[in-house]
Coordinates of N, CA and C in Angstrom, one line a residue:
X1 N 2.4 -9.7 20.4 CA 3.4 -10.7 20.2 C 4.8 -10.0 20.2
X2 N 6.1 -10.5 20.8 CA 7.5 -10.1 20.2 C 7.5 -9.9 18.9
X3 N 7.6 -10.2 17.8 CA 7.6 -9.9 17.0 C 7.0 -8.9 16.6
X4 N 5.9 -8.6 16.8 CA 4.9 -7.2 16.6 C 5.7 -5.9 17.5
X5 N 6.2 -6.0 18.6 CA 6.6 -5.4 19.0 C 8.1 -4.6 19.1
X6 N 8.7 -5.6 18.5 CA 10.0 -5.5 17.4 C 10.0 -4.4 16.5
X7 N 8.9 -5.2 15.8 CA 8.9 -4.5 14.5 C 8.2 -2.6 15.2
X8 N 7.5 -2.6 16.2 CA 7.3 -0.9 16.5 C 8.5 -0.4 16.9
X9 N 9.1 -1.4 18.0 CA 10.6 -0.7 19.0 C 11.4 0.0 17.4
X10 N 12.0 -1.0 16.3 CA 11.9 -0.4 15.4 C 11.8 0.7 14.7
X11 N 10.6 1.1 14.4 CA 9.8 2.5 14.1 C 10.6 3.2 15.1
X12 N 10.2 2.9 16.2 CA 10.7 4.6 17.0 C 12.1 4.2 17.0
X13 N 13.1 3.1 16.7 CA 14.6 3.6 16.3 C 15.1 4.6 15.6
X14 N 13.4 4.5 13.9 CA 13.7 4.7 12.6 C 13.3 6.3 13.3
X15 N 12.7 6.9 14.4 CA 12.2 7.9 13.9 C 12.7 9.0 14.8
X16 N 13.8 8.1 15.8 CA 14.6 9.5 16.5 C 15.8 9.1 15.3
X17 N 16.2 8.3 14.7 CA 17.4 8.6 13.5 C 16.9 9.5 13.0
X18 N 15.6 9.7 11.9 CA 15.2 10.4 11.2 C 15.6 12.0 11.6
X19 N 15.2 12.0 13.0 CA 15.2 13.4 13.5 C 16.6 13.8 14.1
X20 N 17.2 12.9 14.3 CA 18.7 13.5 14.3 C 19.6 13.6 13.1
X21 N 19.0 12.8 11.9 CA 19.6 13.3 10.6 C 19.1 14.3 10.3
X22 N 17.6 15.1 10.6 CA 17.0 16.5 10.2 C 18.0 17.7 11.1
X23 N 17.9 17.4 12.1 CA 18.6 18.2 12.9 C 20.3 18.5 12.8
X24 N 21.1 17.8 12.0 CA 22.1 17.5 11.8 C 22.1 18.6 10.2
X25 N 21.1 18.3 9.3 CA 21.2 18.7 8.3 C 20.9 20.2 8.0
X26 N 20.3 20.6 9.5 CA 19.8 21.9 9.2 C 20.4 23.1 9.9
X27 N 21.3 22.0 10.6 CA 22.4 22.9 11.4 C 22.0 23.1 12.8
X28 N 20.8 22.7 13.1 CA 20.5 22.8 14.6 C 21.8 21.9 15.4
X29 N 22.1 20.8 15.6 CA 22.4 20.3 16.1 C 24.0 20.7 16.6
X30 N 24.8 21.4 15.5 CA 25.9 22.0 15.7 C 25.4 23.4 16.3
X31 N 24.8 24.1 16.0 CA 24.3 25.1 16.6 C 24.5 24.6 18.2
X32 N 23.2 23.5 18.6 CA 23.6 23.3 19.9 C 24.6 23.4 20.9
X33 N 25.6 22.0 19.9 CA 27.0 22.2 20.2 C 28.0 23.4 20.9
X34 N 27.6 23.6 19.7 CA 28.6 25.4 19.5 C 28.2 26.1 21.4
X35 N 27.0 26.2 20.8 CA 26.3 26.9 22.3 C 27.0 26.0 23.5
X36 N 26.6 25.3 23.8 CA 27.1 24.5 25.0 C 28.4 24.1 25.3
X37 N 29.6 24.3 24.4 CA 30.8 24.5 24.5 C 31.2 25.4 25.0
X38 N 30.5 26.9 24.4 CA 31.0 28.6 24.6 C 30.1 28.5 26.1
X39 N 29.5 27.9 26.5 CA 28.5 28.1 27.8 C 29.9 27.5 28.7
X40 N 30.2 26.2 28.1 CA 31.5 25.2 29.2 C 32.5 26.7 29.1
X41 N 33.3 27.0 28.3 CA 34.1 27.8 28.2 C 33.7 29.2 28.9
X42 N 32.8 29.9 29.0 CA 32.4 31.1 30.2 C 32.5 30.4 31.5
X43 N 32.1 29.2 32.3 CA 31.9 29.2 33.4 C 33.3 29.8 34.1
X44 N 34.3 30.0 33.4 CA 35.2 30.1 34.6 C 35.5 31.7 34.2
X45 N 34.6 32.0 34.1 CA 34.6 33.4 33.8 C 33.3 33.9 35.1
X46 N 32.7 33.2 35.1 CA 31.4 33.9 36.0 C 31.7 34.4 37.8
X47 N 31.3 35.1 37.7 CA 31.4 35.9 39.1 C 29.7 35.2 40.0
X48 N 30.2 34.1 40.7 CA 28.9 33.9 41.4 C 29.2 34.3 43.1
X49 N 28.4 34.8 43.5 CA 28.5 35.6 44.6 C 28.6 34.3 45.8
X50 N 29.3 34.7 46.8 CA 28.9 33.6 47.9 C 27.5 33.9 48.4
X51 N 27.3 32.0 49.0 CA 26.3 32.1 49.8 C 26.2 31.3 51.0
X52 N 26.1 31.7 51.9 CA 25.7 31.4 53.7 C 25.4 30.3 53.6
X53 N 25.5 28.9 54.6 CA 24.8 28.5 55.1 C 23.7 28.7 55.7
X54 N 23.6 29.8 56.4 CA 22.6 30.2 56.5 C 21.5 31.1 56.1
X55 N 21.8 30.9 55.0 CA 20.9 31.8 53.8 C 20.1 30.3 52.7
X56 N 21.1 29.5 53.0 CA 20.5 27.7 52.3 C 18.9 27.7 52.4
X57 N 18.3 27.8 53.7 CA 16.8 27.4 53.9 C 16.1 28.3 53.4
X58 N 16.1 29.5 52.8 CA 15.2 30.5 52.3 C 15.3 30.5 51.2
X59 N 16.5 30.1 50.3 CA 16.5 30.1 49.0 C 16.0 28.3 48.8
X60 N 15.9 27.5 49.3 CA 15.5 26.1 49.2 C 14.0 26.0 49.1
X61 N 13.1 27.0 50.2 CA 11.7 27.2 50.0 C 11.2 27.8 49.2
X62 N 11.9 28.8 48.0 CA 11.4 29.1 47.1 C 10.8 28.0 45.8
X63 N 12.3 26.8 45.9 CA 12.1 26.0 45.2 C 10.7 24.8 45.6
X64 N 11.0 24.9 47.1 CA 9.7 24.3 47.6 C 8.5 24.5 47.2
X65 N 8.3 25.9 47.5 CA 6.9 26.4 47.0 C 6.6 26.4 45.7
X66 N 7.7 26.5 45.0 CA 7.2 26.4 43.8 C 6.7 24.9 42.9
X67 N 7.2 23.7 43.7 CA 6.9 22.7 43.6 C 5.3 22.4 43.8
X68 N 5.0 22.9 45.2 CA 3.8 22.9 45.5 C 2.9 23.1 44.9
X69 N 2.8 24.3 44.6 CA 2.2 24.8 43.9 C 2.0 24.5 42.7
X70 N 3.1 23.9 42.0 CA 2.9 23.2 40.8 C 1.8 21.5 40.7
X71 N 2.4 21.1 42.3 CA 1.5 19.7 42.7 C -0.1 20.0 42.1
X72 N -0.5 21.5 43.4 CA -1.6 21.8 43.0 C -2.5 22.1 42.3
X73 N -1.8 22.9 41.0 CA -2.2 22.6 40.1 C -2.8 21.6 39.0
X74 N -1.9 20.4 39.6 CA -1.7 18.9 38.5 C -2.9 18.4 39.6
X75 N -3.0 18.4 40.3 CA -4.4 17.8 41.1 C -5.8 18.4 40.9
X76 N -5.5 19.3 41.0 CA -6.6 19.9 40.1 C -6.9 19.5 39.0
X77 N -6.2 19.8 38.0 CA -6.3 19.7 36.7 C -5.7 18.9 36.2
X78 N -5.4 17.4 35.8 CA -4.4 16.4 36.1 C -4.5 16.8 34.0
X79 N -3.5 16.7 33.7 CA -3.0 16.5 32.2 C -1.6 16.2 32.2
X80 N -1.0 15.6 31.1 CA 0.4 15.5 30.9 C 1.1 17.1 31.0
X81 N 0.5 17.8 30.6 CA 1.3 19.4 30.8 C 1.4 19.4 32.1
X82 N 0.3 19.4 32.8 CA 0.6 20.0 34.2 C 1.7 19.1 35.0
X83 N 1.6 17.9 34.7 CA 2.6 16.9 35.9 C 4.4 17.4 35.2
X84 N 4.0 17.4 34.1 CA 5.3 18.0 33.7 C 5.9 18.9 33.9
X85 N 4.8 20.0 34.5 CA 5.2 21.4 34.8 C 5.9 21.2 35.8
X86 N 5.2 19.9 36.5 CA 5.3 20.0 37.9 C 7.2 19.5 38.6
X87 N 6.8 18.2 37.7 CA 8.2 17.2 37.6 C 9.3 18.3 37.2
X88 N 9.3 19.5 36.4 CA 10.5 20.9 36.0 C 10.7 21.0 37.6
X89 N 9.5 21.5 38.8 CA 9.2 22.3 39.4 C 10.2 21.4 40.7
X90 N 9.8 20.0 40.4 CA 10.4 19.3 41.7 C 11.7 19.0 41.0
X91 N 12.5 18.9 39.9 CA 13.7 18.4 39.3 C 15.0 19.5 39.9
X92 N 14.0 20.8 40.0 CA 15.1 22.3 40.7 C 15.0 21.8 41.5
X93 N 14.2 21.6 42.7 CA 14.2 21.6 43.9 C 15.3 20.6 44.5
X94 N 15.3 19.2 43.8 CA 15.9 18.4 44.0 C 17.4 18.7 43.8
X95 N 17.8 19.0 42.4 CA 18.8 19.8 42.5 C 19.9 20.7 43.2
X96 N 18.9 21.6 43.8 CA 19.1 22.3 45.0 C 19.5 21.8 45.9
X97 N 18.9 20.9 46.5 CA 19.0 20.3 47.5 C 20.4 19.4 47.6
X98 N 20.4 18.4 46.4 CA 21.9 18.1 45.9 C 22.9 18.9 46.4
X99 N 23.0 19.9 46.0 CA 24.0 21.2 45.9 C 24.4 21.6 47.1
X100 N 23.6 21.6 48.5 CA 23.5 21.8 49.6 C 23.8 20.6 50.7
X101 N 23.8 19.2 50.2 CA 23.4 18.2 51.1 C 25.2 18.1 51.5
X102 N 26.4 18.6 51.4 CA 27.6 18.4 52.4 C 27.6 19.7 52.8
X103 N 26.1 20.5 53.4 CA 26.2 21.4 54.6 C 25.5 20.7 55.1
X104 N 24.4 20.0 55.1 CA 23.4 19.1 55.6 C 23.0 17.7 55.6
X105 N 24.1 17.1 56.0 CA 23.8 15.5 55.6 C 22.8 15.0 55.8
X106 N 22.2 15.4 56.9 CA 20.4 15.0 57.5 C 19.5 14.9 56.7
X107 N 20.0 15.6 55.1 CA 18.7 15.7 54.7 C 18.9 15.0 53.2
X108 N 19.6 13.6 53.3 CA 19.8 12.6 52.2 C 18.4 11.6 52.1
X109 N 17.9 11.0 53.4 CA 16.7 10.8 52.6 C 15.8 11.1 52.1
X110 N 15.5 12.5 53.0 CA 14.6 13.3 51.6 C 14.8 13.8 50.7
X111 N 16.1 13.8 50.0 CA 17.1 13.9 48.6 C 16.5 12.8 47.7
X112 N 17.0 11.7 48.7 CA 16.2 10.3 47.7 C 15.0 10.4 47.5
X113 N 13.5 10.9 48.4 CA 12.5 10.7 47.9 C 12.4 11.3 47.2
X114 N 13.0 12.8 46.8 CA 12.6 13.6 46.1 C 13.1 13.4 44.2
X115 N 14.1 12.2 44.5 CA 14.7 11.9 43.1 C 13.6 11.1 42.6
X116 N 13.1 9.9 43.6 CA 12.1 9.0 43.3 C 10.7 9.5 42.6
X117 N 10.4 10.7 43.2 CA 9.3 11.4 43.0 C 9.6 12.2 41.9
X118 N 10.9 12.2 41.4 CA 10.9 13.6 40.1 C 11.2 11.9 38.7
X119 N 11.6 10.8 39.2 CA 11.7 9.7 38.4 C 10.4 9.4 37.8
X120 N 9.2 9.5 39.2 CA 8.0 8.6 38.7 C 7.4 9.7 37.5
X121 N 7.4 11.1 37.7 CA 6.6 11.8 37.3 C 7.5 12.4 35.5
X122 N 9.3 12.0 35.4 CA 8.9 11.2 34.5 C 8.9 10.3 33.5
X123 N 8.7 9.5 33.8 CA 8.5 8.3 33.4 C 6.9 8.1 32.9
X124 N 6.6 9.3 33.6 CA 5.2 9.8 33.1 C 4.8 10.2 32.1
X125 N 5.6 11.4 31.5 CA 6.2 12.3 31.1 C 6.8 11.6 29.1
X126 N 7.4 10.2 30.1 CA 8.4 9.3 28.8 C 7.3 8.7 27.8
X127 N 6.0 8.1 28.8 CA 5.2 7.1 28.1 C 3.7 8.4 27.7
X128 N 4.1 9.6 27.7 CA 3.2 10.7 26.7 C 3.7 11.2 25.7
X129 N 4.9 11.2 25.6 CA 5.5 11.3 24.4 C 5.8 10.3 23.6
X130 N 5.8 8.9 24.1 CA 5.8 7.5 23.5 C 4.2 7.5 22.7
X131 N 2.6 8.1 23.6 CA 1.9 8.2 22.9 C 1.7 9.1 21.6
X132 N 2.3 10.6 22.1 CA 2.0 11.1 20.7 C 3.1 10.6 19.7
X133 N 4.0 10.3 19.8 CA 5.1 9.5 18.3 C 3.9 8.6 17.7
X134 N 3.7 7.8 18.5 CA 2.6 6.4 17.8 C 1.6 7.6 17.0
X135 N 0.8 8.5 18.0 CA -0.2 9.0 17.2 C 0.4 9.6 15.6
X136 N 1.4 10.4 15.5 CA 1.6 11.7 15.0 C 2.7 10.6 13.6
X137 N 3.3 9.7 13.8 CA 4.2 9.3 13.1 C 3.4 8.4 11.9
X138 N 4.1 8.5 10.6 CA 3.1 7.7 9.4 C 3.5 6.4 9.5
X139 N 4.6 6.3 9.8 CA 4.4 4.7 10.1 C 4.1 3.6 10.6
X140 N 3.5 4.1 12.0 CA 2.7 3.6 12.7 C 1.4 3.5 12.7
X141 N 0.8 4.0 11.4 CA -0.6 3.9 11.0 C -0.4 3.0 10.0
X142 N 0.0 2.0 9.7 CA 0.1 1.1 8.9 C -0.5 -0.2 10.0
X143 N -0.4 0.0 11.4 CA -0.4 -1.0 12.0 C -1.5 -0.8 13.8
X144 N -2.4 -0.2 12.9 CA -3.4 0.8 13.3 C -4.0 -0.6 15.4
X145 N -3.9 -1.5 14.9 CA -4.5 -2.6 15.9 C -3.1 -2.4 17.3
X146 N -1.8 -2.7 16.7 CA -1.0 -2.9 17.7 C -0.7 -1.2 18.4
X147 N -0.8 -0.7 17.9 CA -0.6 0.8 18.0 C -1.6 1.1 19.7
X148 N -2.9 0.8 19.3 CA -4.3 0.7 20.1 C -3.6 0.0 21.3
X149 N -3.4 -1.3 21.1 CA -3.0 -2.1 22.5 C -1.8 -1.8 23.6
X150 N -0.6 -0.8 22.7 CA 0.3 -0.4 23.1 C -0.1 1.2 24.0
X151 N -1.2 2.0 23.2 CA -1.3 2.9 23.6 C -2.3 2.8 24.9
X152 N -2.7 1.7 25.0 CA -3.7 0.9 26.4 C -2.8 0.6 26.9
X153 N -1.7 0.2 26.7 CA -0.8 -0.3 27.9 C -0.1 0.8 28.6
X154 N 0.0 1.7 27.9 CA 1.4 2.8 28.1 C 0.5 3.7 28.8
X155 N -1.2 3.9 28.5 CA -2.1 4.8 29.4 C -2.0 3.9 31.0
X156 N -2.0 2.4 31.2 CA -2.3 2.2 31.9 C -1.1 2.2 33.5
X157 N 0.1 1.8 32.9 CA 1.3 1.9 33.2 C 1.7 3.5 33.7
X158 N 0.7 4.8 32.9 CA 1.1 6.2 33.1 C 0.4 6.4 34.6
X159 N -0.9 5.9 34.5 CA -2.1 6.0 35.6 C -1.4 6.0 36.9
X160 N -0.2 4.6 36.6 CA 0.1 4.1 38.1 C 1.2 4.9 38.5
X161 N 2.3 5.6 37.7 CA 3.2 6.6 37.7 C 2.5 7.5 38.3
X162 N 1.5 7.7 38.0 CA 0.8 9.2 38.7 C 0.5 8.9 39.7
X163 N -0.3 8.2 39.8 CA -0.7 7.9 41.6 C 0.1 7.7 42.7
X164 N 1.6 7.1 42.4 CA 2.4 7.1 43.0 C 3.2 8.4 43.3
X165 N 3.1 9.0 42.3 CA 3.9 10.6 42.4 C 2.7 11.5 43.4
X166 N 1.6 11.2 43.2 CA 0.7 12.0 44.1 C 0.7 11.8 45.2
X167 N 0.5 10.4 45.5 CA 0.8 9.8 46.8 C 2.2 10.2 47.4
X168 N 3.6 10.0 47.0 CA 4.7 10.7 47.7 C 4.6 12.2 47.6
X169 N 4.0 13.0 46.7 CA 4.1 14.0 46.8 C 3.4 15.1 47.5
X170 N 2.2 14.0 48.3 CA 1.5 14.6 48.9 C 2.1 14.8 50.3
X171 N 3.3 13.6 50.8 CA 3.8 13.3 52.1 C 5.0 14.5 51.6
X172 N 5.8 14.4 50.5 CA 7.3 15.4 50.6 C 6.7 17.2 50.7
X173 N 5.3 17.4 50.3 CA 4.8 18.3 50.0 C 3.9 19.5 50.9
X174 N 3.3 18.4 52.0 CA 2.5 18.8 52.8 C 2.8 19.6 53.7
X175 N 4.1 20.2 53.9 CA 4.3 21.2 54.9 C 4.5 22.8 54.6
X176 N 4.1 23.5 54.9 CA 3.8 25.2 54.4 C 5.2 25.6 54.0
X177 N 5.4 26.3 53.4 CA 6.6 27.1 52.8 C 7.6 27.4 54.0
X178 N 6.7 28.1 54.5 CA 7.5 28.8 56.2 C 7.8 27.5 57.2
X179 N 7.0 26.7 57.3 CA 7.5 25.3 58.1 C 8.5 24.7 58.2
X180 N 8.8 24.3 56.3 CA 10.0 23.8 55.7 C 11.1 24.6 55.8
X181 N 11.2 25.5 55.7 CA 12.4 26.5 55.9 C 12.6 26.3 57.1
X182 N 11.7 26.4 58.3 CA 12.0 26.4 59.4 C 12.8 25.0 59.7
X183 N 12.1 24.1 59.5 CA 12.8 22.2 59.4 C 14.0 22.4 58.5
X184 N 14.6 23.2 57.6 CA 15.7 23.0 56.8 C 16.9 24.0 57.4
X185 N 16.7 25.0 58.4 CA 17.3 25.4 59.5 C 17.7 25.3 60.2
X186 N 17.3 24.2 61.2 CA 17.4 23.3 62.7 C 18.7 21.4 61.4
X187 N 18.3 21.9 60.2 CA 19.3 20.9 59.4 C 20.6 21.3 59.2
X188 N 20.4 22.7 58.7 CA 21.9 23.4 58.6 C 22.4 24.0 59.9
X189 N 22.1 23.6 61.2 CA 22.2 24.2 62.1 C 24.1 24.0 62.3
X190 N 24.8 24.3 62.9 CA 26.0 23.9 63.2 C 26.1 22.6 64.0
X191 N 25.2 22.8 64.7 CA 25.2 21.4 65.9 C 24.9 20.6 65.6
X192 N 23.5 20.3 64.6 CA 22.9 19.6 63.7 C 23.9 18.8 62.8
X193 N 24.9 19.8 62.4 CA 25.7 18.9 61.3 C 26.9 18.2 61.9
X194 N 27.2 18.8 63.3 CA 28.3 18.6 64.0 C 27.9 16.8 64.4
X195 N 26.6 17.0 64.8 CA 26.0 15.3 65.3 C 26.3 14.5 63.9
X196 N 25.4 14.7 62.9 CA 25.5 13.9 61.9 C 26.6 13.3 61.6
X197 N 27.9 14.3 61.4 CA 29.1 13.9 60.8 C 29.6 13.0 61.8
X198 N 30.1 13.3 63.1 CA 29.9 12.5 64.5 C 29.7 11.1 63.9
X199 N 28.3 11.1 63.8 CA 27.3 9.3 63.8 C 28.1 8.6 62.3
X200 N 27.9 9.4 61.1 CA 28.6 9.3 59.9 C 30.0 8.1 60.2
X201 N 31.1 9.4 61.6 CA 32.1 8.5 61.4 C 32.3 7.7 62.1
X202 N 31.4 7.9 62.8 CA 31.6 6.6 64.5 C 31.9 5.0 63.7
X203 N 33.2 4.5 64.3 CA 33.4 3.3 64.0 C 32.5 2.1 64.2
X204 N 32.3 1.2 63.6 CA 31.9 0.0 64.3 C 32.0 -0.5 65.4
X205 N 30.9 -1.3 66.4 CA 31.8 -1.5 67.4 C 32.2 -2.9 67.3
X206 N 32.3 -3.3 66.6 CA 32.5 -4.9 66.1 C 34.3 -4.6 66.1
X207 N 34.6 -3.0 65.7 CA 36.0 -2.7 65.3 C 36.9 -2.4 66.8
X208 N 36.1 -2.5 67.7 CA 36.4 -1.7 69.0 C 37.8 -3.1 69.4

């Protein structure tokens, strides 16, 4: 019922407050602060080396393969650890790719699938930690019935996040380390991007 359901959304209001008044009180949370200000305040201090264009595809397949390899794992052995290992493993890669995509505009829709695919996995990720709060929290053992139906819903809802992450991941994933580098070379090519930009600005011809 709404109502029943209220009353849990609730609980887990009551129980990330709780944990940010713990973390507030014990100084973690300024601690964070502090850190991530002095981290803002070095960046314009750091010496980061240039890098090539054509140096893009070899440092991109590291992140590839390590993606992979992480898939492989999670298919093997499917657990909330492992997809989450996995979802770290595709979240760089994506990243990366970000970082790179105005040398390589060609490679925006596989930017998109690869956000879609670090979304599904998690969202995966969101409703395993939604289970262990229900398990692990005292409050929600007061109401031991709705807890059960919720935790059947949130398993079932996870199932379909996975399958869909497997299923895209098997198409963004399926090409060898050395392949993809090769395909992300002929992207950063000069000519390559010279076309792209080209089509990018070509007017309408409605405008002619």
């Amino acid at each position: 019922p709404v109502f029943t359901y209220a009353i849990m959304r609730r609980q887990l209001v009551g129980v990330k407050a709780r944990l940010m008044k713990h973390a507030s009180a014990d100084g973690s949370l300024a601690h964070v602060v502090h850190t991530l200000r002095a981290v803002r305040r070095s960046v314009k201090r750091w010496r980061v080396p240039a890098i090539a264009a054509s140096e893009c595809p070899t440092l991109l397949m590291g992140g590839y393969r390590a993606s992979r390899r992480a898939m492989k794992c999670a298919r093997t052995k499917p657990s909330p650890l492992a997809l989450h290992r996995w979802r770290r493993r595709v979240k760089t890669l994506w990243y990366q790719l970000r970082v790179v995509q105005s040398l390589a505009p060609s490679l925006r829709a596989e930017i998109l699938r690869f956000e879609q695919l670090e979304t599904w996995l998690g969202e995966h990720h969101n409703l395993f930690v939604l289970q262990m709060t229900m398990a692990d929290d005292v409050g929600f053992q007061r109401m031991p019935a709705e807890v059960r139906a919720l935790a059947a819903l949130s398993r079932t809802v996870q199932a379909e996040f996975q399958r869909k992450a497997f299923r895209v991941g098997k198409r963004l994933l399926v090409e060898r380390p050395e392949v993809f580098a090769r395909r992300q070379r002929r992207a950063f090519s000069p000519a390559k991007q010279r076309r792209t930009v080209t089509t990018r600005r070509r007017p309408p011809s409605a405008a002619a």
